[in-house]
Structure formats: C-alpha cells, structure tokens
PDB file of C-alpha atoms in Angstrom:
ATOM      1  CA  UNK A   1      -4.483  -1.532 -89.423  1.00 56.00           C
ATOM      2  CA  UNK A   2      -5.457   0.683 -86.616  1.00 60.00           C
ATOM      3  CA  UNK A   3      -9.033   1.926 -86.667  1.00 64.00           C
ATOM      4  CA  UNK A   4     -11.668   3.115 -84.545  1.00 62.00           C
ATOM      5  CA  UNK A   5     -15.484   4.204 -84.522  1.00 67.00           C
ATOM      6  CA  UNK A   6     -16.412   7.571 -83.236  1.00 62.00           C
ATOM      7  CA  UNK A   7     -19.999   7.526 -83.345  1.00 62.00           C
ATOM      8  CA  UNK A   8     -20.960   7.492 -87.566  1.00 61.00           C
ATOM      9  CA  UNK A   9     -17.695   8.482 -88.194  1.00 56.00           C
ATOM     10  CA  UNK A  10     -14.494   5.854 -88.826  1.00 56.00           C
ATOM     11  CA  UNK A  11     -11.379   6.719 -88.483  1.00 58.00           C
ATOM     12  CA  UNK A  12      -8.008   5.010 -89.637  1.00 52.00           C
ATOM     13  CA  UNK A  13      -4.067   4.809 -89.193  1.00 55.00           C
ATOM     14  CA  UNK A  14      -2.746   8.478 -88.180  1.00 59.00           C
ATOM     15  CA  UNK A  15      -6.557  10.128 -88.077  1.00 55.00           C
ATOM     16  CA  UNK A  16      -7.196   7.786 -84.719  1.00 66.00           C
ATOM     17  CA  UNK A  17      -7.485  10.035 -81.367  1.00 67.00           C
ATOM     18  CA  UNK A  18      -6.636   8.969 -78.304  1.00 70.00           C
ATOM     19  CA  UNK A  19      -9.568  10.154 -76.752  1.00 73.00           C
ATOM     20  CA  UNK A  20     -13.650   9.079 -76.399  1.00 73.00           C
ATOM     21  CA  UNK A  21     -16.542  11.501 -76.082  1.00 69.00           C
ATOM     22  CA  UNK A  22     -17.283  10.221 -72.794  1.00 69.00           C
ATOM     23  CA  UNK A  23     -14.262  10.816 -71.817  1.00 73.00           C
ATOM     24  CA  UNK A  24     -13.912  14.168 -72.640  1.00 67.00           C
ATOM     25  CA  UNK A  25     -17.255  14.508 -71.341  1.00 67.00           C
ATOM     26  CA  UNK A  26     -16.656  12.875 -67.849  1.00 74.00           C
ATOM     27  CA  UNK A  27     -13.060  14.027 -67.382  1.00 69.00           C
ATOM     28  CA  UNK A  28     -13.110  16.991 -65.310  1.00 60.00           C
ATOM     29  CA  UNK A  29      -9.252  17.586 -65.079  1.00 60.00           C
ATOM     30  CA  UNK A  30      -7.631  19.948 -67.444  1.00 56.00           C
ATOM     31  CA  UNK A  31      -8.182  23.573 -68.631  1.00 57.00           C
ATOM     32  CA  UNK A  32     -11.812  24.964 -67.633  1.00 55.00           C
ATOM     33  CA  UNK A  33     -12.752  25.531 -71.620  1.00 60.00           C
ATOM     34  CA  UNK A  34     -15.356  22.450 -70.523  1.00 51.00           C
ATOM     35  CA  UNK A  35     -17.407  25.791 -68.930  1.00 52.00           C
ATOM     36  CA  UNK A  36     -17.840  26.886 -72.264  1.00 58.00           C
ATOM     37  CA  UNK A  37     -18.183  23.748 -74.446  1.00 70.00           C
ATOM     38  CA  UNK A  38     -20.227  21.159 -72.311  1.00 72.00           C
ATOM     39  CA  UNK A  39     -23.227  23.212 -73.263  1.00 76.00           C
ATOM     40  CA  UNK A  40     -22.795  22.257 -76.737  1.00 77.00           C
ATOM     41  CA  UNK A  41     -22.345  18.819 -75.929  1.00 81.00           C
ATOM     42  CA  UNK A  42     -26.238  18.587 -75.251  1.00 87.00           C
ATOM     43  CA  UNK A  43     -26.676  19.039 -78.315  1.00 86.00           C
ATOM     44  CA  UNK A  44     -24.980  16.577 -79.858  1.00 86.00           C
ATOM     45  CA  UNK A  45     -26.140  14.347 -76.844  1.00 90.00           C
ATOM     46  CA  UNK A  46     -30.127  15.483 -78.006  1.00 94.00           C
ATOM     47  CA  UNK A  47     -28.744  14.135 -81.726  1.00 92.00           C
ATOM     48  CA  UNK A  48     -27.977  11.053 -80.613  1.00 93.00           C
ATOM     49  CA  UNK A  49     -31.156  10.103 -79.092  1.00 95.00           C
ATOM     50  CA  UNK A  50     -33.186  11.381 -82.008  1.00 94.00           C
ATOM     51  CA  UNK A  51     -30.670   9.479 -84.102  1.00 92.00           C
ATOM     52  CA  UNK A  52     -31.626   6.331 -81.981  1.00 93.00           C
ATOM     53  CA  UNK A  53     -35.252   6.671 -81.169  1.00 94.00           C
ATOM     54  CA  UNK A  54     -35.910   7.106 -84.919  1.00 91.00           C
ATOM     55  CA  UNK A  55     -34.038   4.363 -85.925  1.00 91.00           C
ATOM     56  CA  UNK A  56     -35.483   1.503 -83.184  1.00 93.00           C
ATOM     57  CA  UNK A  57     -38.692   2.615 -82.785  1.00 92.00           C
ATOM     58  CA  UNK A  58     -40.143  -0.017 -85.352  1.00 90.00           C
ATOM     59  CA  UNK A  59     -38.475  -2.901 -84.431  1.00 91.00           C
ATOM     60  CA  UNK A  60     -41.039  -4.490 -82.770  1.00 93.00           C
ATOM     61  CA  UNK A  61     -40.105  -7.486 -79.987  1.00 96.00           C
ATOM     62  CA  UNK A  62     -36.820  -7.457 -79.404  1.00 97.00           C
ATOM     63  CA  UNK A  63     -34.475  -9.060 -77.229  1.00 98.00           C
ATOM     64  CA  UNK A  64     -31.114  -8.156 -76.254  1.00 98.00           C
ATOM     65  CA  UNK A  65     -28.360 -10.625 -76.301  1.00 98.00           C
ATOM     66  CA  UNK A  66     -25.116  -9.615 -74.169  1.00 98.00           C
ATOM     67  CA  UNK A  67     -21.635 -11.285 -73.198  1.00 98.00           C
ATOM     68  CA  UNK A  68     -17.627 -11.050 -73.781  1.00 97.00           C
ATOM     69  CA  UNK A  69     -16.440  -9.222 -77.447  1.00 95.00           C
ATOM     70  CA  UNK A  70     -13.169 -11.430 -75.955  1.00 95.00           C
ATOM     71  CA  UNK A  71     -14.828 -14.907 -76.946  1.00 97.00           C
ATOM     72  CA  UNK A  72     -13.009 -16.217 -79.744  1.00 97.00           C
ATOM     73  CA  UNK A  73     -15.286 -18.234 -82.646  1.00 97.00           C
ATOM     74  CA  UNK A  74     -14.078 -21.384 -81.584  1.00 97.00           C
ATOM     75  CA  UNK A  75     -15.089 -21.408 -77.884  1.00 98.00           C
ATOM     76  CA  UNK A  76     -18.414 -22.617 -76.708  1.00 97.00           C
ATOM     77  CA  UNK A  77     -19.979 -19.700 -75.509  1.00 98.00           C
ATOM     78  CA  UNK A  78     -19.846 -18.507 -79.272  1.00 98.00           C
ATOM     79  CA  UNK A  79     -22.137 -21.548 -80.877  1.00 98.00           C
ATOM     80  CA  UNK A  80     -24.447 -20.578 -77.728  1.00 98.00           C
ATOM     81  CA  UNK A  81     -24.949 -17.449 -78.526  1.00 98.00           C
ATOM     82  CA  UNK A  82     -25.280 -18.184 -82.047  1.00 98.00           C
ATOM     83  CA  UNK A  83     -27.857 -20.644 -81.421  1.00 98.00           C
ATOM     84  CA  UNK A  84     -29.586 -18.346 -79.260  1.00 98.00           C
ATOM     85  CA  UNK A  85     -29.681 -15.076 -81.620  1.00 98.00           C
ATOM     86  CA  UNK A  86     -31.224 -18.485 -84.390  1.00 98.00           C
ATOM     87  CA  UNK A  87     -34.021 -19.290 -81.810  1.00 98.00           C
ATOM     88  CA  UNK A  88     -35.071 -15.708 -80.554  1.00 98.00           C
ATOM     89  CA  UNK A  89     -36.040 -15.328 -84.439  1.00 98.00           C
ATOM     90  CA  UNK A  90     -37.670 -18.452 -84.850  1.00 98.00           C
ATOM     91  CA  UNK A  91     -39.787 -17.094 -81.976  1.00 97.00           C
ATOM     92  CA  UNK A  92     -40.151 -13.883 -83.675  1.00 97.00           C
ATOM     93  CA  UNK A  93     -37.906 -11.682 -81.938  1.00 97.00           C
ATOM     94  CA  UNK A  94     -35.556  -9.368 -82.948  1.00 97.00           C
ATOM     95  CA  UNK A  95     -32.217  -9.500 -81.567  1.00 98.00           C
ATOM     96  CA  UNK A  96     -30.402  -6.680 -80.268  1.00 98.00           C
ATOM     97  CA  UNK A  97     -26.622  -6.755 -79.342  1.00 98.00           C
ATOM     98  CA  UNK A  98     -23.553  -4.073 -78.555  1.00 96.00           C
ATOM     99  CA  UNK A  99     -22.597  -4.720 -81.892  1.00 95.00           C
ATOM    100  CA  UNK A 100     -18.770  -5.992 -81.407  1.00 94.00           C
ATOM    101  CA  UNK A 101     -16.929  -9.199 -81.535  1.00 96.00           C
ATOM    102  CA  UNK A 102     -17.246 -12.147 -79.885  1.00 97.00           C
ATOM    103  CA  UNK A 103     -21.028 -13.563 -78.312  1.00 98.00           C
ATOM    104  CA  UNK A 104     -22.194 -10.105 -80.085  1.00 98.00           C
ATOM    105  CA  UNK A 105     -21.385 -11.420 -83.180  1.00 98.00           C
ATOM    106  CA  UNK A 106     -22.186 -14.959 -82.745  1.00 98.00           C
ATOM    107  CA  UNK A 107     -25.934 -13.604 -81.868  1.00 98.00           C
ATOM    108  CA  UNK A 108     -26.341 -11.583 -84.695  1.00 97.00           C
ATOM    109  CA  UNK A 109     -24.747 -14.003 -87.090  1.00 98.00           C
ATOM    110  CA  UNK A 110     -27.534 -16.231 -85.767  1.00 98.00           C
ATOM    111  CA  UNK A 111     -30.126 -14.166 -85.920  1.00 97.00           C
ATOM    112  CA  UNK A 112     -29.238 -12.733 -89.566  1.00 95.00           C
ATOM    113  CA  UNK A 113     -28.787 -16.269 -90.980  1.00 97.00           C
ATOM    114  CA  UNK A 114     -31.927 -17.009 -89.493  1.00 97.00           C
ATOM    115  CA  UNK A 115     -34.171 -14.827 -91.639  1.00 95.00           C
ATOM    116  CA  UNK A 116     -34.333 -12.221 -88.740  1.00 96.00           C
ATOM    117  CA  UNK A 117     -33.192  -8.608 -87.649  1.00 94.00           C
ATOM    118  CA  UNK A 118     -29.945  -8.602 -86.621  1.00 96.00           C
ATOM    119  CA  UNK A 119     -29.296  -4.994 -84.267  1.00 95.00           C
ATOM    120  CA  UNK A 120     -26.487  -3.464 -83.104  1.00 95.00           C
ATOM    121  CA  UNK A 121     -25.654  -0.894 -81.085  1.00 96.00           C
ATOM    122  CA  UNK A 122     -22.060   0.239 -81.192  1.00 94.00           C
ATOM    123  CA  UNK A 123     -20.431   2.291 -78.769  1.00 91.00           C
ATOM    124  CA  UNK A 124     -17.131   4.707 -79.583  1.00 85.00           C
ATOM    125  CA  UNK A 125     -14.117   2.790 -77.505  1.00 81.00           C
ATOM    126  CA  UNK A 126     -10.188   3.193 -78.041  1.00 76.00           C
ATOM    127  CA  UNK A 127      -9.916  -0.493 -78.328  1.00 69.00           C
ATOM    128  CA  UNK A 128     -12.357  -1.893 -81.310  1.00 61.00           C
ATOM    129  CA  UNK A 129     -12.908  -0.697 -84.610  1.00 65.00           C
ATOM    130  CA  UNK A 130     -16.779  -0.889 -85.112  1.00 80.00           C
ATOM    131  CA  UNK A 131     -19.980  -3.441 -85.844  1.00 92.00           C
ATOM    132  CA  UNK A 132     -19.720  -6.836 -86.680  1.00 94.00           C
ATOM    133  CA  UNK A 133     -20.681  -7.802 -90.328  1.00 93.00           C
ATOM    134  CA  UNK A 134     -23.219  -9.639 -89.202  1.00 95.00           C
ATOM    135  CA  UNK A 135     -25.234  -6.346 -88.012  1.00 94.00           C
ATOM    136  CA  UNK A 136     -28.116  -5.571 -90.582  1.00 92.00           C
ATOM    137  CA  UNK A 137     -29.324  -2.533 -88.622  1.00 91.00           C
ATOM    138  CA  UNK A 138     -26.342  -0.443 -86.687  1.00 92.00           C
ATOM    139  CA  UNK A 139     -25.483   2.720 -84.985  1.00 93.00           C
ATOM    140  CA  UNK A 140     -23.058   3.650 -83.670  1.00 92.00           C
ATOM    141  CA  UNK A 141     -23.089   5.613 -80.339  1.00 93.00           C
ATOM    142  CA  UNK A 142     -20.648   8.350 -78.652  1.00 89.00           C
ATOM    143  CA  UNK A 143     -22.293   8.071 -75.513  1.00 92.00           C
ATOM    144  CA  UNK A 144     -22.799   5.252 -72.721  1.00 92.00           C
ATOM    145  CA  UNK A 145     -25.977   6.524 -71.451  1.00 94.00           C
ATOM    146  CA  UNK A 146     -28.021   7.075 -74.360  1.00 95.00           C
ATOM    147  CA  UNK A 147     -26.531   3.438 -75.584  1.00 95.00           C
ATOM    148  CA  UNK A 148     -28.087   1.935 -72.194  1.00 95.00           C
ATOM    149  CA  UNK A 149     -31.200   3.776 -72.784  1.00 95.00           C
ATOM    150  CA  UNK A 150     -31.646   2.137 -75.789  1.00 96.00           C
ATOM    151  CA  UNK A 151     -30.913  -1.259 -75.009  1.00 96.00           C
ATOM    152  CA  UNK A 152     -33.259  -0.865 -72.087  1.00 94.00           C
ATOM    153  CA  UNK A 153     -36.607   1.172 -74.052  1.00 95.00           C
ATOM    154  CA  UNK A 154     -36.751  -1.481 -76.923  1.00 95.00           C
ATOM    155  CA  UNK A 155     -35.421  -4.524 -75.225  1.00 96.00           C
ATOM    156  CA  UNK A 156     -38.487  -6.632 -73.822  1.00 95.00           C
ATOM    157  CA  UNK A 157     -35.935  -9.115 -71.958  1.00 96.00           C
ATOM    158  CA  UNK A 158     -31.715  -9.368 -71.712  1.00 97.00           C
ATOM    159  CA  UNK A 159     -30.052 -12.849 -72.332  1.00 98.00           C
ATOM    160  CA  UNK A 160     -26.645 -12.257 -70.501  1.00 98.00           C
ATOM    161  CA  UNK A 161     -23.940 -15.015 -71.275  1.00 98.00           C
ATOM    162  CA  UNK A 162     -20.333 -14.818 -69.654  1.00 98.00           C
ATOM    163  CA  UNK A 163     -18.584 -11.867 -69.982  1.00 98.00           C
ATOM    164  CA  UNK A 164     -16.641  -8.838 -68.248  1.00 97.00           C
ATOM    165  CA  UNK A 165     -17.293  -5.701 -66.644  1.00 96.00           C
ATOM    166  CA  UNK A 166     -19.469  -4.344 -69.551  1.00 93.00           C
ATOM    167  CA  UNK A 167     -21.427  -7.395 -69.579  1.00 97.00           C
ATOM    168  CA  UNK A 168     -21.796  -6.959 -65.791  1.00 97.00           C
ATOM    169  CA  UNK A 169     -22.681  -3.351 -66.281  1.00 95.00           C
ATOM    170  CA  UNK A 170     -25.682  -4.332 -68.403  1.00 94.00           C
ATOM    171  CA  UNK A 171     -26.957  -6.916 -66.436  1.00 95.00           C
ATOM    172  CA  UNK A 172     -27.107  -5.264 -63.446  1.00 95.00           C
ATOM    173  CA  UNK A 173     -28.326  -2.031 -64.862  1.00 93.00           C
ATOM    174  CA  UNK A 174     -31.484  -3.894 -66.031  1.00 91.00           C
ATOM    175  CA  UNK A 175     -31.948  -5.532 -62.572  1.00 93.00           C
ATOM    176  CA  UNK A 176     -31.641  -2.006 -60.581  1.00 93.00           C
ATOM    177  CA  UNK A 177     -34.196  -0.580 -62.575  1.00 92.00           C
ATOM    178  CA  UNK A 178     -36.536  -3.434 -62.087  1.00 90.00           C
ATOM    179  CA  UNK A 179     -36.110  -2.886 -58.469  1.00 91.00           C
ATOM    180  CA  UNK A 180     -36.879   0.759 -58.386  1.00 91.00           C
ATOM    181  CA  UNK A 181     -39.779  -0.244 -60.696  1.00 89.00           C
ATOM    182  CA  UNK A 182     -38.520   2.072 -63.892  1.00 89.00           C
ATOM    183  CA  UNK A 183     -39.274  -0.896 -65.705  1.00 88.00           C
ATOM    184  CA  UNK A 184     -41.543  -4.252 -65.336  1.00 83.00           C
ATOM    185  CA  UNK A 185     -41.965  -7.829 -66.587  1.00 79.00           C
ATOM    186  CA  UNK A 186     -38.357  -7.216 -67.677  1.00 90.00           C
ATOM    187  CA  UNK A 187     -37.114 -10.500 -67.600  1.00 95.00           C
ATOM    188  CA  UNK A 188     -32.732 -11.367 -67.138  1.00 96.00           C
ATOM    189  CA  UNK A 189     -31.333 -14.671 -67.964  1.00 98.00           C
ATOM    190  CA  UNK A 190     -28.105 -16.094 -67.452  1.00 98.00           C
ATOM    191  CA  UNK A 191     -26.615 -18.794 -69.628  1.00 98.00           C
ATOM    192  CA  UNK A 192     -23.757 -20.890 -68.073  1.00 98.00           C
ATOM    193  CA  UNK A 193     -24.375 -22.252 -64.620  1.00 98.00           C
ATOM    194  CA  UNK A 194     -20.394 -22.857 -64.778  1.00 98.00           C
ATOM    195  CA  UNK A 195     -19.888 -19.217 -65.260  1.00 98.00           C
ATOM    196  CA  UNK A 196     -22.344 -17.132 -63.033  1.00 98.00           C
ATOM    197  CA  UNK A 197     -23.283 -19.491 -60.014  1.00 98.00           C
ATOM    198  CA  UNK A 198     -20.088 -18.248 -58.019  1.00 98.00           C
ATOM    199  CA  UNK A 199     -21.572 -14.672 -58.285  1.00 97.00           C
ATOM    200  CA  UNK A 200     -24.944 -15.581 -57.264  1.00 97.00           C
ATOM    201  CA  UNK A 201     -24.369 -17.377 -54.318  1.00 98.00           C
ATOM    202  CA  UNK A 202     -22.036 -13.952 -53.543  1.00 98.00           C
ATOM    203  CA  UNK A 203     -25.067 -12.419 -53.890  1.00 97.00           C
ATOM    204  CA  UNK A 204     -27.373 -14.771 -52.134  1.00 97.00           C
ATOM    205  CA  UNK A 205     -24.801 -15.366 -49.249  1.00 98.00           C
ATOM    206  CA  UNK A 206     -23.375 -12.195 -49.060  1.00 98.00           C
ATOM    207  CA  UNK A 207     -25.366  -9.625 -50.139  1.00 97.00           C
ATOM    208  CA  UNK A 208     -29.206 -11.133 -49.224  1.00 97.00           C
ATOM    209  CA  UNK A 209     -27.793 -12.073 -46.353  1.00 97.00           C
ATOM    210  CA  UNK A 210     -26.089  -8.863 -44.922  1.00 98.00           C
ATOM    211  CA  UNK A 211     -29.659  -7.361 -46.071  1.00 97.00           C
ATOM    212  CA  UNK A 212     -28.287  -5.440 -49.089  1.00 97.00           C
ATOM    213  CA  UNK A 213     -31.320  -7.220 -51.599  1.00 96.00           C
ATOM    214  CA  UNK A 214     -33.925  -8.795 -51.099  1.00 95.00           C
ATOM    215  CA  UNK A 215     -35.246 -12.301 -52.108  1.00 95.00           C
ATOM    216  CA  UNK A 216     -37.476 -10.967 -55.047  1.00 93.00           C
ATOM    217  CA  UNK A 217     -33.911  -9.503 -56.652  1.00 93.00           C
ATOM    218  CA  UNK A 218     -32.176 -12.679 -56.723  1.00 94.00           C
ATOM    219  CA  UNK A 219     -35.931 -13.749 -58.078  1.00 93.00           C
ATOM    220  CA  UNK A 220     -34.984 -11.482 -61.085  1.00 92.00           C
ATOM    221  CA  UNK A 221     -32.239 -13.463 -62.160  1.00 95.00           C
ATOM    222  CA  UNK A 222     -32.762 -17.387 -64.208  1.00 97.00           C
ATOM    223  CA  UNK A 223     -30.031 -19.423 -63.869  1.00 98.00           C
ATOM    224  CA  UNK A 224     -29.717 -21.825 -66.826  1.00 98.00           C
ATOM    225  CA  UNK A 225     -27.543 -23.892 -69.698  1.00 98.00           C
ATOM    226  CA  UNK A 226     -30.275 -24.721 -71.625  1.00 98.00           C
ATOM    227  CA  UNK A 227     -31.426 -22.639 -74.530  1.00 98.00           C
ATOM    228  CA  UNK A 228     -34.473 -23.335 -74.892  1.00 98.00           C
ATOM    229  CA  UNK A 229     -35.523 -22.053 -72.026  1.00 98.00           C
ATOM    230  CA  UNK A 230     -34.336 -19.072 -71.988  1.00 98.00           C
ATOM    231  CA  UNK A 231     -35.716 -17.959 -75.042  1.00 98.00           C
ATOM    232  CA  UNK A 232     -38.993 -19.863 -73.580  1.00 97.00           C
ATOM    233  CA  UNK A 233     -38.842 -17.316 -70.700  1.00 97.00           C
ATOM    234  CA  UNK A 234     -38.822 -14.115 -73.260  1.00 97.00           C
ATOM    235  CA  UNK A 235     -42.261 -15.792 -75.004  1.00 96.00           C
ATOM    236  CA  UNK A 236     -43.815 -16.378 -71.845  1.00 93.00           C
ATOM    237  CA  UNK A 237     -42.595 -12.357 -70.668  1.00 88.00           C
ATOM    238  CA  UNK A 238     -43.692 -11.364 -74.299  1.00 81.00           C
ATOM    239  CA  UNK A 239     -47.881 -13.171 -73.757  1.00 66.00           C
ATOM    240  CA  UNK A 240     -48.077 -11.830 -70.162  1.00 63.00           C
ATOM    241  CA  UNK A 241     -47.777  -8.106 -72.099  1.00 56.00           C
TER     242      UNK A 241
END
C-alpha cells in the first residue's frame, strides 16, 4: 500500500502527492503565485520549530545515531547499530535518529528495548511512509533545515555508520559547523573502518593536501569498529561539559 508522511499528517493510496514541501519551497520554476504564498510558508516554517523546540527541549543528553534506511535487518551494520542505540542508554543517553528504516531503526529498537528514549525525527520524502515502530518520541518534519537544526541543538555528539548521501549530508553538516565554531566539543564518530577509510584518506590526500582543510578537521573525525568506544568518546565529550 502506497503511503507517505507529510509532516503530522499521513496520507494513503490515491490521497499521496507527488510533491514535498521543500520542494515546493525550493523549486523556483513554474507560475510566480510563489510571490504571493512563500510568505505564508514562514509561518508554517515558525510552527515547525515551535513544534520541535517544545517537544526536545527536555530530553536531556542525547546522542544522535545516523546511517543507510537501505540496510536490511539481516546485515551487520543493523546489529551495530542496535547494539549501539543499547549502550548509549546504558550510559544514559538518549538516542536520537531520522526516524526511518534500516540503522535508524536498529538504534532505536536498541535503545527502546533498553529501558531508554528512543527519538525520531522524521522528515516528509516521496519514497518512505513514516517512523519506525520502534520510535517512542516522533515528529515528523516538512522541512530539511529545521530537521538539521534539531538534530544539531539537542544532539551532544553524532555516531555516523555507513550510509548514502543523507548520511553524508549529516555528517558533514556537523563537521562544518565545528569548523566555523557554531558549535564545540561536538564530537563525530564513524563506525566501519571497511566503509569510511576510502573517504578519509580522499580527504586527507586530497583535500588536506591541496589545502582545502586543515589537520584539526580530519582531527574531528574517529575512525573506529569498536563500539565501545565510540559511545566511550560521547561520555568523555559529555564530563568535559
């Protein structure tokens, strides 16, 4: 059955548009009724921050788990990030996800069956049809930006495992606003040595070395396969605070 989520509101079969927000939003093709509508839109933009600020605000120490919604249950990345989302509770965190299939859902299965909070933040998107079950607090976003924001204000730390271009997105979002200094002690790891070390030496060979970064951005980044220490580097971030 065809479904999608568009923001709080889930539609099914014929009701399904073709269309996101942000598209509509971003798309400046088309007639010019955008000159009198986009106004509006900040509205409904405003509502979506209150919407998210009120409903994150207590969460307390939180970290945010991201990778592929493509990762099927049976694949190895999935028990990962299940055992992850299991010990980020244990070290009393709450774990934060995009809400959607694959190492989202392994994360917040682990850190629901765990005893924990279990986050998610959905995003509206032609191509899935809303949170995992294993979210016990959701929303559901229209709107990229505000999404990020959120991740970013109450995320102490990301824990990236392989994925795509979202996963990509996020990940280098963080790191670009702890080089500008927008945020600090924000600390990014990367599970799966297998999967990431091809793009880090791009970036240590290519992009360090044409001058693009610097050493203290490639810094940034932890490199590891073991668990454990990666949620080991979110306490330590969490007692330097």
């Amino acid at each position: 059955m065809k479904s999608k989520a568009k923001g709080p509101i889930l539609q099914r079969r014929d009701q399904v548009d073709a269309t996101t927000t942000d598209q509509r939003l971003l798309d400046s093709r088309g007639p010019t009724d955008w000159v009198h509508s986009d106004p509006w839109r900040v509205l409904r933009i405003q509502a979506e921050f209150v919407e998210g600020f009120g409903a994150l605000a207590e969460l307390g120490p939180t970290i945010a788990v991201f990778g592929s919604a493509r990762t099927p249950a049976d694949h190895p990345s999935y028990a990962v990030a299940e055992q992850v989302g299991r010990r980020l509770v244990e070290e009393g965190f709450a774990v934060m996800t995009g809400g959607g299939p694959g190492v989202m859902e392994a994360a917040n299965r682990g850190a629901s069956q765990a005893g924990g909070l279990s986050v998610g933040l959905g995003i509206e998107l032609p191509f899935e049809s809303g949170l995992n079950e294993w979210v016990d607090v959701g929303i559901n976003f229209r709107y990229f930006f505000v999404r990020k924001t959120m991740f970013v204000k109450y995320s102490q730390g990301f824990i990236v495992l392989p994925g795509g271009l979202g996963t990509l997105d996020e990940m280098f979002e963080a790191l670009t606003l702890a080089q500008t200094q927008k945020v600090t002690a924000f600390p990014v790891v990367l599970i799966g040595t297998a999967y990431w070390s091809g793009l880090l030496a791009w970036l240590r060979d290519t992009a360090l070395a044409d001058g693009k970064i610097a050493e203290s951005d490639l810094d940034r980044l932890i490199l590891t396969d073991d668990v454990d220490e990666a949620v080991a580097v979110m306490t330590a971030s969490r007692s330097t605070r």
